[in-house]
Short mmCIF file of C-alpha atoms in Angstrom, two decimals:
data_model
loop_
_atom_site.label_atom_id
_atom_site.label_comp_id
_atom_site.label_asym_id
_atom_site.label_seq_id
_atom_site.Cartn_x
_atom_site.Cartn_y
_atom_site.Cartn_z
CA UNK A 17 10.94 -16.34 36.40
CA UNK A 18 8.25 -16.06 38.77
CA UNK A 19 6.14 -19.05 40.13
CA UNK A 20 2.81 -18.39 38.58
CA UNK A 21 4.56 -18.53 35.04
CA UNK A 22 6.60 -21.53 36.41
CA UNK A 23 3.03 -23.27 37.13
CA UNK A 24 1.60 -22.08 33.64
CA UNK A 25 2.05 -23.86 30.26
CA UNK A 26 3.47 -21.99 27.44
CA UNK A 27 2.67 -23.36 23.68
CA UNK A 28 2.69 -21.98 20.15
CA UNK A 29 0.25 -21.56 17.57
CA UNK A 30 1.70 -20.79 14.08
CA UNK A 31 -0.80 -19.75 10.72
CA UNK A 32 1.82 -20.22 8.43
CA UNK A 33 1.64 -16.93 7.30
CA UNK A 34 3.07 -15.87 3.64
CA UNK A 35 5.55 -13.44 3.60
CA UNK A 36 5.47 -10.80 0.76
CA UNK A 37 8.34 -11.77 -1.88
CA UNK A 38 7.97 -15.42 -0.51
CA UNK A 39 6.01 -18.74 -1.60
CA UNK A 40 3.31 -20.64 -0.02
CA UNK A 41 5.63 -23.38 0.14
CA UNK A 42 8.29 -21.85 2.13
CA UNK A 43 5.78 -20.70 4.75
CA UNK A 44 4.75 -24.01 5.25
CA UNK A 45 8.43 -25.39 5.67
CA UNK A 46 8.71 -22.33 8.10
CA UNK A 47 6.05 -23.85 10.17
CA UNK A 48 7.64 -26.96 10.41
CA UNK A 49 11.12 -25.62 10.86
CA UNK A 50 9.34 -23.43 13.76
CA UNK A 51 7.81 -26.25 15.48
CA UNK A 52 11.52 -28.09 15.54
CA UNK A 53 12.64 -24.76 17.38
CA UNK A 54 9.58 -24.65 19.79
CA UNK A 55 10.35 -28.27 20.80
CA UNK A 56 13.90 -27.60 21.48
CA UNK A 57 12.90 -24.50 23.83
CA UNK A 58 10.48 -26.57 25.87
CA UNK A 59 6.96 -25.50 24.68
CA UNK A 60 4.46 -27.49 25.65
CA UNK A 61 2.04 -27.89 22.23
CA UNK A 62 2.57 -26.59 18.76
CA UNK A 63 -0.60 -26.05 16.77
CA UNK A 64 -1.56 -24.97 13.08
CA UNK A 65 -4.63 -23.33 12.15
CA UNK A 66 -7.19 -23.75 9.25
CA UNK A 67 -7.86 -20.91 6.49
CA UNK A 68 -9.16 -21.26 3.13
CA UNK A 69 -8.76 -18.87 0.23
CA UNK A 70 -6.92 -16.46 1.73
CA UNK A 71 -3.52 -14.56 -0.42
CA UNK A 72 -1.68 -14.54 3.20
CA UNK A 73 -2.06 -17.40 4.71
CA UNK A 74 -0.62 -21.20 3.67
CA UNK A 75 -2.46 -23.49 6.25
CA UNK A 76 -5.68 -24.49 4.27
CA UNK A 77 -5.06 -28.45 5.78
CA UNK A 78 -4.38 -28.79 9.17
CA UNK A 79 -4.09 -32.08 9.46
CA UNK A 80 -2.21 -32.72 6.82
CA UNK A 81 0.15 -29.86 8.21
CA UNK A 82 0.27 -31.29 11.61
CA UNK A 83 1.40 -34.70 10.55
CA UNK A 84 4.48 -33.17 8.74
CA UNK A 85 5.20 -31.36 12.17
CA UNK A 86 4.33 -34.54 14.44
CA UNK A 87 6.73 -36.01 11.87
CA UNK A 88 9.48 -33.28 12.19
CA UNK A 89 9.39 -33.53 15.64
CA UNK A 90 9.85 -35.94 18.88
CA UNK A 91 8.15 -34.98 21.81
CA UNK A 92 5.90 -31.78 21.73
CA UNK A 93 2.17 -32.05 21.64
CA UNK A 94 0.94 -31.50 17.81
CA UNK A 95 -2.48 -30.38 17.04
CA UNK A 96 -4.83 -27.80 15.32
CA UNK A 97 -5.86 -24.34 16.50
CA UNK A 98 -8.18 -25.30 14.96
CA UNK A 99 -10.14 -27.67 12.34
CA UNK A 100 -13.19 -25.50 11.67
CA UNK A 101 -15.84 -28.57 12.10
CA UNK A 102 -18.59 -26.64 10.29
CA UNK A 103 -16.73 -27.05 7.12
CA UNK A 104 -16.05 -30.70 7.33
CA UNK A 105 -18.11 -33.99 8.24
CA UNK A 106 -17.63 -35.29 11.61
CA UNK A 107 -16.45 -38.72 10.36
CA UNK A 108 -13.93 -37.59 8.32
CA UNK A 109 -12.56 -35.35 10.83
CA UNK A 110 -12.60 -38.39 13.28
CA UNK A 111 -10.81 -40.58 11.04
CA UNK A 112 -8.23 -37.74 9.99
CA UNK A 113 -7.16 -37.50 13.88
CA UNK A 114 -7.48 -41.18 14.15
CA UNK A 115 -4.99 -41.39 11.61
CA UNK A 116 -2.27 -38.89 13.34
CA UNK A 117 -2.93 -40.62 16.85
CA UNK A 118 -1.86 -43.70 15.52
CA UNK A 119 0.79 -42.79 13.37
CA UNK A 120 2.07 -40.33 16.39
CA UNK A 121 0.58 -41.95 19.71
CA UNK A 122 0.07 -39.71 23.11
CA UNK A 123 1.07 -36.48 21.18
CA UNK A 124 -1.84 -35.40 19.09
CA UNK A 125 -4.13 -32.61 20.00
CA UNK A 126 -8.13 -31.75 18.41
CA UNK A 127 -8.67 -28.26 18.75
CA UNK A 128 -11.76 -27.52 17.12
CA UNK A 129 -13.78 -24.28 15.97
CA UNK A 130 -17.34 -23.48 14.81
CA UNK A 131 -16.04 -20.61 12.28
CA UNK A 132 -17.37 -21.13 8.34
CA UNK A 133 -15.57 -20.03 5.56
CA UNK A 134 -14.44 -16.13 5.72
CA UNK A 135 -16.18 -14.71 2.61
CA UNK A 136 -19.33 -15.97 0.69
CA UNK A 137 -17.24 -17.08 -2.19
CA UNK A 138 -15.42 -19.38 0.30
CA UNK A 139 -18.78 -20.51 1.78
CA UNK A 140 -19.81 -21.44 -1.50
CA UNK A 141 -16.79 -23.16 -2.61
CA UNK A 142 -16.93 -25.47 0.73
CA UNK A 143 -20.87 -26.23 0.38
CA UNK A 144 -21.58 -24.29 3.48
CA UNK A 145 -23.51 -21.12 4.68
CA UNK A 146 -23.29 -19.29 7.96
CA UNK A 147 -26.09 -21.08 9.51
CA UNK A 148 -23.90 -24.06 9.70
CA UNK A 149 -22.15 -22.87 12.94
CA UNK A 150 -25.29 -22.93 14.76
CA UNK A 151 -25.26 -26.67 14.68
CA UNK A 152 -21.63 -26.80 16.25
CA UNK A 153 -23.13 -28.66 19.33
CA UNK A 154 -24.58 -31.78 17.31
CA UNK A 155 -21.54 -31.47 14.85
CA UNK A 156 -19.09 -32.02 18.42
CA UNK A 157 -21.31 -34.29 19.59
CA UNK A 158 -21.13 -36.49 16.49
CA UNK A 159 -17.60 -36.25 16.24
CA UNK A 160 -16.79 -37.45 19.54
CA UNK A 161 -19.30 -39.85 19.22
CA UNK A 162 -17.06 -41.50 16.57
CA UNK A 163 -13.91 -42.19 19.01
CA UNK A 164 -16.53 -43.59 21.43
CA UNK A 165 -18.42 -45.81 18.83
CA UNK A 166 -21.88 -44.37 19.68
CA UNK A 167 -22.80 -43.35 16.36
CA UNK A 168 -26.58 -44.96 15.42
CA UNK A 169 -25.60 -45.48 11.91
CA UNK A 170 -23.68 -48.45 12.85
CA UNK A 171 -20.90 -47.12 11.00
CA UNK A 172 -17.42 -47.25 13.09
CA UNK A 173 -14.42 -44.50 12.52
CA UNK A 174 -11.27 -46.31 11.66
CA UNK A 175 -8.86 -46.29 13.01
CA UNK A 176 -10.40 -43.66 15.62
CA UNK A 177 -12.47 -45.56 17.32
CA UNK A 178 -11.36 -46.54 20.78
CA UNK A 179 -8.72 -43.72 20.72
CA UNK A 180 -8.36 -40.62 22.87
CA UNK A 181 -7.29 -37.67 21.25
CA UNK A 182 -7.76 -34.69 23.52
CA UNK A 183 -10.42 -31.90 21.95
CA UNK A 184 -10.50 -28.28 22.55
CA UNK A 185 -13.05 -25.86 21.76
CA UNK A 186 -12.10 -22.43 20.35
CA UNK A 187 -14.23 -19.99 21.86
CA UNK A 188 -15.33 -17.17 19.47
CA UNK A 189 -18.86 -16.07 20.81
CA UNK A 190 -20.86 -19.01 21.85
CA UNK A 191 -17.80 -21.27 22.28
CA UNK A 192 -17.29 -20.71 25.63
CA UNK A 193 -20.85 -22.20 26.55
CA UNK A 194 -20.38 -24.90 23.71
CA UNK A 195 -17.18 -25.90 25.84
CA UNK A 196 -18.93 -25.85 29.06
CA UNK A 197 -21.61 -27.62 28.02
CA UNK A 198 -19.64 -30.56 26.44
CA UNK A 199 -17.04 -30.25 29.35
CA UNK A 200 -14.23 -29.57 27.20
CA UNK A 201 -10.88 -27.39 27.56
CA UNK A 202 -11.39 -23.91 26.15
CA UNK A 203 -9.37 -21.72 24.26
CA UNK A 204 -10.03 -18.04 24.31
CA UNK A 205 -8.58 -14.91 23.06
CA UNK A 206 -7.94 -12.60 21.93
CA UNK A 207 -5.57 -10.09 24.67
CA UNK A 208 -6.80 -6.95 23.00
CA UNK A 209 -10.33 -7.39 24.36
CA UNK A 210 -9.64 -8.39 27.87
CA UNK A 211 -13.06 -7.92 29.59
CA UNK A 212 -14.65 -9.85 27.09
CA UNK A 213 -12.01 -12.90 27.41
CA UNK A 214 -12.67 -12.64 31.23
CA UNK A 215 -16.60 -12.86 30.73
CA UNK A 216 -16.20 -15.64 28.51
CA UNK A 217 -13.99 -17.61 30.86
CA UNK A 218 -16.54 -16.80 33.78
CA UNK A 219 -19.02 -18.29 31.75
CA UNK A 220 -17.25 -21.21 31.03
CA UNK A 221 -16.29 -21.98 34.47
CA UNK A 222 -19.66 -21.20 35.67
CA UNK A 223 -21.23 -23.72 33.11
CA UNK A 224 -18.77 -26.24 33.03
CA UNK A 225 -20.29 -29.93 33.25
CA UNK A 226 -17.54 -32.90 33.91
CA UNK A 227 -16.98 -35.35 31.07
CA UNK A 228 -15.54 -38.25 30.17
CA UNK A 229 -12.96 -36.10 28.62
CA UNK A 230 -12.59 -33.27 31.36
CA UNK A 231 -13.31 -33.33 34.83
CA UNK A 232 -12.61 -29.63 35.32
CA UNK A 233 -12.58 -26.67 33.81
CA UNK A 234 -9.27 -25.84 31.66
CA UNK A 235 -8.70 -22.51 30.21
CA UNK A 236 -5.89 -21.25 27.52
CA UNK A 237 -5.65 -17.76 26.63
CA UNK A 238 -4.43 -17.28 23.35
CA UNK A 239 -3.00 -13.79 21.71
CA UNK A 240 0.03 -12.28 20.09
CA UNK A 241 3.58 -12.02 22.37
CA UNK A 242 6.53 -10.16 21.16
CA UNK A 243 9.70 -9.62 23.00
CA UNK A 244 12.96 -8.06 21.92
CA UNK A 245 15.78 -6.57 23.47
CA UNK A 246 14.09 -2.72 23.38
CA UNK A 247 10.46 -2.07 23.53
CA UNK A 248 10.51 -0.57 20.05
CA UNK A 249 12.08 -3.74 18.50
CA UNK A 250 9.40 -5.51 20.29
CA UNK A 251 6.51 -3.57 18.78
CA UNK A 252 8.01 -3.72 14.79
CA UNK A 253 7.39 -7.35 15.02
CA UNK A 254 3.40 -6.16 15.40
CA UNK A 255 3.50 -4.17 12.33
CA UNK A 256 3.30 -6.39 9.06
CA UNK A 257 0.58 -8.35 10.67
CA UNK A 258 -1.33 -5.10 11.73
CA UNK A 259 -0.94 -3.55 8.18
CA UNK A 260 -2.35 -6.82 6.71
CA UNK A 261 -5.73 -6.82 8.93
CA UNK A 262 -6.16 -3.16 8.17
CA UNK A 263 -5.58 -3.80 4.25
CA UNK A 264 -8.01 -7.06 4.66
CA UNK A 265 -10.58 -4.80 6.65
CA UNK A 266 -10.55 -1.97 4.02
CA UNK A 267 -9.86 -4.10 0.78
CA UNK A 268 -11.54 -7.45 1.50
CA UNK A 269 -8.38 -9.77 1.10
CA UNK A 270 -5.33 -10.82 3.59
CA UNK A 271 -2.39 -10.13 1.87
CA UNK A 272 1.23 -11.39 2.42
CA UNK A 273 2.78 -9.99 5.25
CA UNK A 274 5.15 -6.97 4.38
CA UNK A 275 8.55 -5.87 5.61
CA UNK A 276 8.08 -3.47 8.76
CA UNK A 277 9.79 -0.84 6.89
CA UNK A 278 7.69 -0.65 3.59
CA UNK A 279 4.52 -0.37 6.01
CA UNK A 280 6.00 2.43 8.03
CA UNK A 281 6.87 4.57 4.86
CA UNK A 282 3.20 3.86 3.49
CA UNK A 283 1.11 6.69 3.29
CA UNK A 284 -2.47 5.56 4.57
CA UNK A 285 -5.98 6.70 4.49
CA UNK A 286 -7.83 7.42 7.83
CA UNK A 287 -9.53 4.46 7.76
CA UNK A 288 -6.44 2.59 7.13
CA UNK A 289 -4.55 4.33 10.30
CA UNK A 290 -7.04 3.93 12.54
CA UNK A 291 -7.43 -0.08 11.72
CA UNK A 292 -3.74 -0.33 11.47
CA UNK A 293 -3.36 1.50 14.74
CA UNK A 294 -5.83 -0.51 16.51
CA UNK A 295 -4.02 -3.76 15.21
CA UNK A 296 -1.10 -2.45 17.02
CA UNK A 297 -2.56 -1.99 20.30
CA UNK A 298 -3.84 -4.40 23.11
CA UNK A 299 -0.93 -7.11 22.41
CA UNK A 300 1.85 -8.17 24.87
CA UNK A 301 4.83 -6.82 23.68
CA UNK A 302 8.04 -5.43 25.36
CA UNK A 303 11.50 -6.69 26.91
CA UNK A 304 11.83 -9.74 28.58
CA UNK A 305 10.93 -7.76 32.17
CA UNK A 306 8.02 -6.04 30.67
CA UNK A 307 6.34 -9.08 28.91
CA UNK A 308 7.21 -11.30 32.16
CA UNK A 309 5.04 -8.65 34.38
CA UNK A 310 2.59 -8.66 31.57
CA UNK A 311 1.96 -12.35 31.36
CA UNK A 312 1.90 -12.90 35.38
CA UNK A 313 -0.99 -10.24 35.23
CA UNK A 314 -2.71 -11.86 32.64
CA UNK A 315 -2.39 -15.10 34.48
CA UNK A 316 -3.74 -13.97 37.65
CA UNK A 317 -6.58 -12.11 35.92
CA UNK A 318 -7.80 -15.11 34.20
CA UNK A 319 -6.59 -18.03 36.16
CA UNK A 320 -5.89 -19.60 32.78
CA UNK A 321 -3.58 -22.57 33.08
CA UNK A 322 -2.14 -22.22 29.85
CA UNK A 323 -0.90 -19.47 27.37
CA UNK A 324 -1.04 -20.08 23.37
CA UNK A 325 1.20 -17.84 21.58
CA UNK A 326 0.24 -16.83 18.05
CA UNK A 327 3.02 -14.14 17.04
CA UNK A 328 3.50 -13.63 13.09
CA UNK A 329 5.66 -11.16 11.28
CA UNK A 330 8.12 -10.81 8.25
CA UNK A 331 11.29 -10.80 9.75
CA UNK A 332 11.70 -14.92 10.82
CA UNK A 333 15.02 -14.19 12.64
CA UNK A 334 13.33 -11.62 15.04
CA UNK A 335 10.28 -14.02 15.53
CA UNK A 336 12.75 -17.02 16.45
CA UNK A 337 14.45 -14.60 18.79
CA UNK A 338 10.84 -13.57 20.13
CA UNK A 339 10.29 -17.10 21.13
CA UNK A 340 13.73 -17.77 22.47
CA UNK A 341 13.27 -14.67 24.62
CA UNK A 342 9.86 -15.82 25.81
CA UNK A 343 11.22 -19.25 26.60
CA UNK A 344 13.37 -17.72 29.12
CA UNK A 345 10.94 -16.10 30.86
CA UNK A 346 8.62 -18.87 31.03
CA UNK A 347 10.84 -21.24 31.90
CA UNK A 348 10.91 -23.94 29.48
CA UNK A 349 14.27 -23.08 27.78
CA UNK A 350 16.94 -25.56 28.07
CA UNK A 351 20.11 -24.12 29.76
CA UNK A 352 22.00 -23.86 26.38
CA UNK A 353 19.42 -21.01 24.95
CA UNK A 354 21.84 -17.96 23.99
CA UNK A 355 21.36 -15.17 26.46
#
């Protein structure tokens, strides 16, 4: 472990991917079990995500799932990566996080995104449209105001008012500028477009305005990291997600994750093959030594204080092994972690 990695926080974001032949309930329980293991391995945070109407994702209610994760763990910080604020009324979001913080004081994070529903049908079902994302600055200010008791309505958010739940902005597109203006920590991905990531980070740091929530810029870089005994084994961890993304791009629906061997046996169209190959590229994957070198380069290039790992795959044992190996690389793992 290098001094650079030792000074960097490492955390986990799990999207509760459904696996082919397995149900949504199992995917959610897998997320809770992964959180327990992440805590044992010494990771700093464990976050869950929000997706609506996606066949391959069980995580549609992140604050509910965060409550289950927090209830099953003891020390690790728990939060959302994120709650998509344009989909919700800020008062309701404040109330939900107020309940979480009241139940699990000092452990809750509030990761917030500006995306709306993935398809026209989902947006209609949510009563939202694409333009709602343009009001993210105002929605964010209203949400934070509920914690400070500054709403002009005269209404008070209970039990949120007076509590401090650290907010983070998920920086996609304009998110970096929003985070800078609000003076909040920023989470930015993905690792496959490093130039875009660095531009977003530079824009965030240049425009950052200190706030009551954060006096200095705080950067979390997010992406897929796969670690295994051999480069080939690490690469195979990426296969199910790469195929499901290619399927989604060509057929309009993200399916459950298939087994890697089933994907490798498929006959793909030219378009599918191009998207699949692109989905395999640009991530950090390899042996412990290779991944340690790649992570050190990433942290040095970005100046990030934290890395949020979002790996998904079909093989749960291989996924757990990857997180264990990563914990050894980064120095978070306890002495009893198997070699």
